[in-house]
Amino acid sequence: LQSSPPGELRDVAKDVSKLLPAGLLSDATLNHVMHEYNREHRVSAMTPDGTHRIAISKETEVDSTHYLDTKSKKIFGFDHINHQLNPNEVQDCPDKFSLPDEPYRLVLQNALDDYSLAQYANQGVVAVVSTGESEIAIVISTERINLRNYWSGRWTSKWKLQLEGQAATLSGSIDVHVHYYEDGNLQLQSRKDVEQTITYHDPSSLASAVVQAISDEEHVI
């Protein structure tokens, strides 16, 4: 189940349940499996008002059913089985956005949102999360699902930005998973690890340098 192609976990789970004794793949077990899958593969979910997506990931996880939306600065409840955010489980979280490096985080969020919109249209999601220890985590994810035409794909990248004076270390990885299964069954999975040093003098110059570095690496894939 954890190896299911993009957009196909629920279909794979249905097929697996038919092969197992009745009740073995319980709702609790399925919820656990989907929780692990969703956050490991950094899937996204549309907000209840339909304005943007949020990342379901280790970096944005508050607990197993609540996730941080770094654009609206709110926490949403999330149903892993139905893959939906709960409009009745929304709360503010000012403490998450009052850390010393918040000015850097906010400018990075806005700059990477623009990058995502240009590259992935409204199918992409970006989450920029501050850890409070001069470290910022970045998640970028997009999916294209077209099961009617027998293909699906996911592009994700995760980054860690370590701030040190007027230099920063950007390290991360880019993952691609594509499935095509008309007249066959082909999958492509690829990963690229990245690390480089960035110089900056203010939040704006840091954001510009980070976006350029990520763009350069993603376009090499």
CSV table of C-alpha atoms in Angstrom, one decimal:
chain,number,residue,atom,x,y,z
A,1,LEU,CA,0.0,0.0,0.0
A,2,GLN,CA,2.8,2.4,0.8
A,3,SER,CA,4.2,1.9,-2.7
A,4,SER,CA,0.9,2.8,-4.4
A,5,PRO,CA,1.3,5.2,-7.4
A,6,PRO,CA,0.1,8.8,-7.2
A,7,GLY,CA,-3.7,9.1,-6.8
A,8,GLU,CA,-4.2,5.3,-6.7
A,9,LEU,CA,-4.0,4.4,-3.0
A,10,ARG,CA,-7.7,4.0,-2.5
A,11,ASP,CA,-8.0,1.7,-5.5
A,12,VAL,CA,-5.1,-0.4,-4.4
A,13,ALA,CA,-6.6,-0.6,-0.9
A,14,LYS,CA,-9.9,-1.9,-2.3
A,15,ASP,CA,-8.1,-4.5,-4.3
A,16,VAL,CA,-5.9,-5.6,-1.4
A,17,SER,CA,-9.0,-5.9,0.9
A,18,LYS,CA,-10.5,-8.4,-1.6
A,19,LEU,CA,-7.5,-10.6,-1.2
A,20,LEU,CA,-7.5,-10.6,2.6
A,21,PRO,CA,-9.8,-12.3,5.1
A,22,ALA,CA,-12.9,-10.2,5.9
A,23,GLY,CA,-12.2,-7.5,8.5
A,24,LEU,CA,-8.4,-7.8,8.4
A,25,LEU,CA,-8.0,-4.4,6.7
A,26,SER,CA,-10.1,-2.6,9.3
A,27,ASP,CA,-11.0,1.1,9.1
A,28,ALA,CA,-8.4,1.8,11.9
A,29,THR,CA,-5.7,0.0,10.0
A,30,LEU,CA,-6.6,1.7,6.7
A,31,ASN,CA,-6.6,5.1,8.5
A,32,HIS,CA,-3.1,4.4,9.8
A,33,VAL,CA,-1.8,3.3,6.4
A,34,MET,CA,-3.3,6.3,4.7
A,35,HIS,CA,-1.9,8.7,7.4
A,36,GLU,CA,1.6,7.3,6.8
A,37,TYR,CA,1.2,7.4,3.0
A,38,ASN,CA,-0.2,10.9,2.9
A,39,ARG,CA,2.5,12.6,5.0
A,40,GLU,CA,5.4,10.6,3.5
A,41,HIS,CA,4.4,11.5,0.0
A,42,ARG,CA,3.4,15.0,0.9
A,43,VAL,CA,0.0,15.0,-0.8
A,44,SER,CA,-2.2,18.1,-0.8
A,45,ALA,CA,-5.8,18.9,0.0
A,46,MET,CA,-7.9,21.8,-1.0
A,47,THR,CA,-9.1,24.2,1.7
A,48,PRO,CA,-12.9,24.2,2.4
A,49,ASP,CA,-13.3,27.6,0.7
A,50,GLY,CA,-11.5,26.3,-2.4
A,51,THR,CA,-8.9,29.1,-2.4
A,52,HIS,CA,-5.7,27.1,-2.2
A,53,ARG,CA,-4.2,23.7,-1.2
A,54,ILE,CA,-2.3,22.8,1.9
A,55,ALA,CA,0.5,20.2,2.3
A,56,ILE,CA,-0.2,17.0,4.3
A,57,SER,CA,3.3,16.3,5.4
A,58,LYS,CA,5.7,15.6,8.3
A,59,GLU,CA,6.7,19.2,8.2
A,60,THR,CA,3.2,20.6,8.6
A,61,GLU,CA,1.8,17.9,10.9
A,62,VAL,CA,0.5,19.1,14.3
A,63,ASP,CA,-0.8,15.7,15.2
A,64,SER,CA,-2.0,12.7,13.1
A,65,THR,CA,-5.3,14.5,12.1
A,66,HIS,CA,-4.3,18.2,12.1
A,67,TYR,CA,-2.1,20.1,9.7
A,68,LEU,CA,-0.7,23.6,9.5
A,69,ASP,CA,-1.7,25.8,6.6
A,70,THR,CA,1.3,28.2,6.2
A,71,LYS,CA,-0.6,30.5,3.9
A,72,SER,CA,-3.7,31.3,6.1
A,73,LYS,CA,-1.7,30.6,9.3
A,74,LYS,CA,-4.4,28.2,10.6
A,75,ILE,CA,-4.6,24.6,11.6
A,76,PHE,CA,-7.1,22.3,9.8
A,77,GLY,CA,-8.4,18.9,10.7
A,78,PHE,CA,-7.9,16.3,8.0
A,79,ASP,CA,-9.7,13.0,7.2
A,80,HIS,CA,-7.0,10.7,5.8
A,81,ILE,CA,-9.5,8.1,4.4
A,82,ASN,CA,-11.8,10.6,2.6
A,83,HIS,CA,-8.9,12.9,1.8
A,84,GLN,CA,-10.7,16.0,3.0
A,85,LEU,CA,-10.1,19.0,5.3
A,86,ASN,CA,-12.8,19.5,7.9
A,87,PRO,CA,-14.3,23.0,7.8
A,88,ASN,CA,-15.5,22.5,11.4
A,89,GLU,CA,-12.0,21.9,12.6
A,90,VAL,CA,-10.1,25.1,12.0
A,91,GLN,CA,-8.2,27.0,14.6
A,92,ASP,CA,-5.7,29.9,14.7
A,93,CYS,CA,-2.1,29.2,15.7
A,94,PRO,CA,-0.3,32.6,16.4
A,95,ASP,CA,2.5,30.9,18.3
A,96,LYS,CA,3.6,29.1,15.1
A,97,PHE,CA,4.2,32.4,13.3
A,98,SER,CA,5.8,34.5,16.0
A,99,LEU,CA,9.3,33.0,16.0
A,100,PRO,CA,12.4,35.2,15.4
A,101,ASP,CA,12.9,34.1,11.8
A,102,GLU,CA,9.2,34.7,10.8
A,103,PRO,CA,10.2,37.7,8.5
A,104,TYR,CA,12.3,35.2,6.5
A,105,ARG,CA,9.7,32.5,6.5
A,106,LEU,CA,6.9,34.8,5.3
A,107,VAL,CA,8.9,36.3,2.4
A,108,LEU,CA,10.0,32.8,1.4
A,109,GLN,CA,6.4,31.6,1.5
A,110,ASN,CA,5.2,34.4,-0.8
A,111,ALA,CA,8.1,34.0,-3.2
A,112,LEU,CA,7.7,30.2,-3.4
A,113,ASP,CA,3.9,30.6,-3.9
A,114,ASP,CA,4.6,32.7,-6.9
A,115,TYR,CA,7.1,30.1,-8.2
A,116,SER,CA,4.6,27.3,-7.7
A,117,LEU,CA,1.9,29.1,-9.5
A,118,ALA,CA,4.1,29.8,-12.4
A,119,GLN,CA,5.4,26.2,-12.6
A,120,TYR,CA,2.4,24.1,-11.5
A,121,ALA,CA,-0.7,26.4,-11.9
A,122,ASN,CA,-3.3,25.7,-9.2
A,123,GLN,CA,-2.2,22.1,-8.8
A,124,GLY,CA,0.9,22.9,-6.7
A,125,VAL,CA,1.3,23.5,-3.0
A,126,VAL,CA,4.1,25.1,-1.0
A,127,ALA,CA,4.6,25.0,2.8
A,128,VAL,CA,7.3,27.0,4.5
A,129,VAL,CA,7.6,26.1,8.2
A,130,SER,CA,10.0,27.6,10.8
A,131,THR,CA,11.4,25.4,13.5
A,132,GLY,CA,12.5,28.3,15.7
A,133,GLU,CA,16.1,27.3,15.6
A,134,SER,CA,17.4,29.3,12.6
A,135,GLU,CA,16.0,26.5,10.5
A,136,ILE,CA,13.2,26.6,7.9
A,137,ALA,CA,11.6,23.6,6.2
A,138,ILE,CA,10.2,23.9,2.7
A,139,VAL,CA,7.8,21.5,1.0
A,140,ILE,CA,6.8,21.7,-2.6
A,141,SER,CA,4.4,19.2,-4.1
A,142,THR,CA,2.2,18.7,-7.2
A,143,GLU,CA,0.2,15.9,-8.7
A,144,ARG,CA,-1.4,15.2,-12.1
A,145,ILE,CA,-3.9,12.4,-11.9
A,146,ASN,CA,-5.7,11.1,-15.0
A,147,LEU,CA,-6.8,7.6,-14.3
A,148,ARG,CA,-9.3,7.6,-17.1
A,149,ASN,CA,-6.4,7.8,-19.5
A,150,TYR,CA,-4.3,5.4,-17.4
A,151,TRP,CA,-1.6,7.7,-16.0
A,152,SER,CA,-0.7,9.6,-12.9
A,153,GLY,CA,2.3,11.5,-11.6
A,154,ARG,CA,3.7,13.3,-8.6
A,155,TRP,CA,6.5,15.7,-8.2
A,156,THR,CA,7.7,16.6,-4.7
A,157,SER,CA,10.7,18.3,-3.1
A,158,LYS,CA,11.6,18.9,0.5
A,159,TRP,CA,14.3,21.4,1.7
A,160,LYS,CA,16.0,22.4,4.9
A,161,LEU,CA,17.3,26.0,5.1
A,162,GLN,CA,19.8,26.5,7.9
A,163,LEU,CA,20.4,30.2,8.5
A,164,GLU,CA,23.9,31.2,9.7
A,165,GLY,CA,24.7,34.9,9.7
A,166,GLN,CA,24.6,36.1,6.1
A,167,ALA,CA,25.0,32.6,4.6
A,168,ALA,CA,22.5,29.8,4.5
A,169,THR,CA,22.8,26.1,3.7
A,170,LEU,CA,20.1,24.8,1.5
A,171,SER,CA,19.8,21.0,1.4
A,172,GLY,CA,17.1,18.7,0.2
A,173,SER,CA,15.8,16.2,-2.3
A,174,ILE,CA,13.5,16.1,-5.4
A,175,ASP,CA,11.3,13.1,-6.0
A,176,VAL,CA,9.4,12.1,-9.1
A,177,HIS,CA,7.0,9.2,-9.4
A,178,VAL,CA,5.1,8.5,-12.7
A,179,HIS,CA,2.8,5.6,-13.5
A,180,TYR,CA,1.5,4.7,-17.0
A,181,TYR,CA,-0.5,1.6,-17.3
A,182,GLU,CA,-2.3,1.5,-20.7
A,183,ASP,CA,-1.3,-1.7,-22.5
A,184,GLY,CA,1.3,-2.4,-19.8
A,185,ASN,CA,2.4,-1.3,-16.4
A,186,LEU,CA,5.3,1.1,-16.3
A,187,GLN,CA,6.5,3.2,-13.3
A,188,LEU,CA,9.3,5.7,-13.1
A,189,GLN,CA,10.7,6.7,-9.7
A,190,SER,CA,13.7,9.1,-9.4
A,191,ARG,CA,15.4,11.1,-6.6
A,192,LYS,CA,18.0,13.8,-6.7
A,193,ASP,CA,19.8,15.0,-3.6
A,194,VAL,CA,20.9,18.7,-3.4
A,195,GLU,CA,23.1,20.8,-1.1
A,196,GLN,CA,24.5,24.3,-1.7
A,197,THR,CA,25.4,27.5,0.2
A,198,ILE,CA,23.5,30.7,-0.4
A,199,THR,CA,24.5,34.2,0.6
A,200,TYR,CA,22.0,36.9,1.5
A,201,HIS,CA,21.7,40.2,3.4
A,202,ASP,CA,17.9,40.5,4.1
A,203,PRO,CA,14.7,38.4,3.8
A,204,SER,CA,14.1,39.5,0.2
A,205,SER,CA,17.6,38.6,-1.1
A,206,LEU,CA,17.3,35.2,0.7
A,207,ALA,CA,14.0,34.4,-0.9
A,208,SER,CA,15.2,35.3,-4.3
A,209,ALA,CA,18.3,33.2,-3.9
A,210,VAL,CA,16.4,30.2,-2.6
A,211,VAL,CA,13.8,30.4,-5.4
A,212,GLN,CA,16.5,30.6,-8.0
A,213,ALA,CA,18.4,27.6,-6.5
A,214,ILE,CA,15.3,25.4,-6.3
A,215,SER,CA,14.3,26.4,-9.8
A,216,ASP,CA,17.7,25.6,-11.2
A,217,GLU,CA,17.8,22.2,-9.5
A,218,GLU,CA,14.2,21.3,-10.5
A,219,HIS,CA,14.8,22.2,-14.1
A,220,VAL,CA,17.8,19.8,-14.3
A,221,ILE,CA,15.6,16.8,-13.6
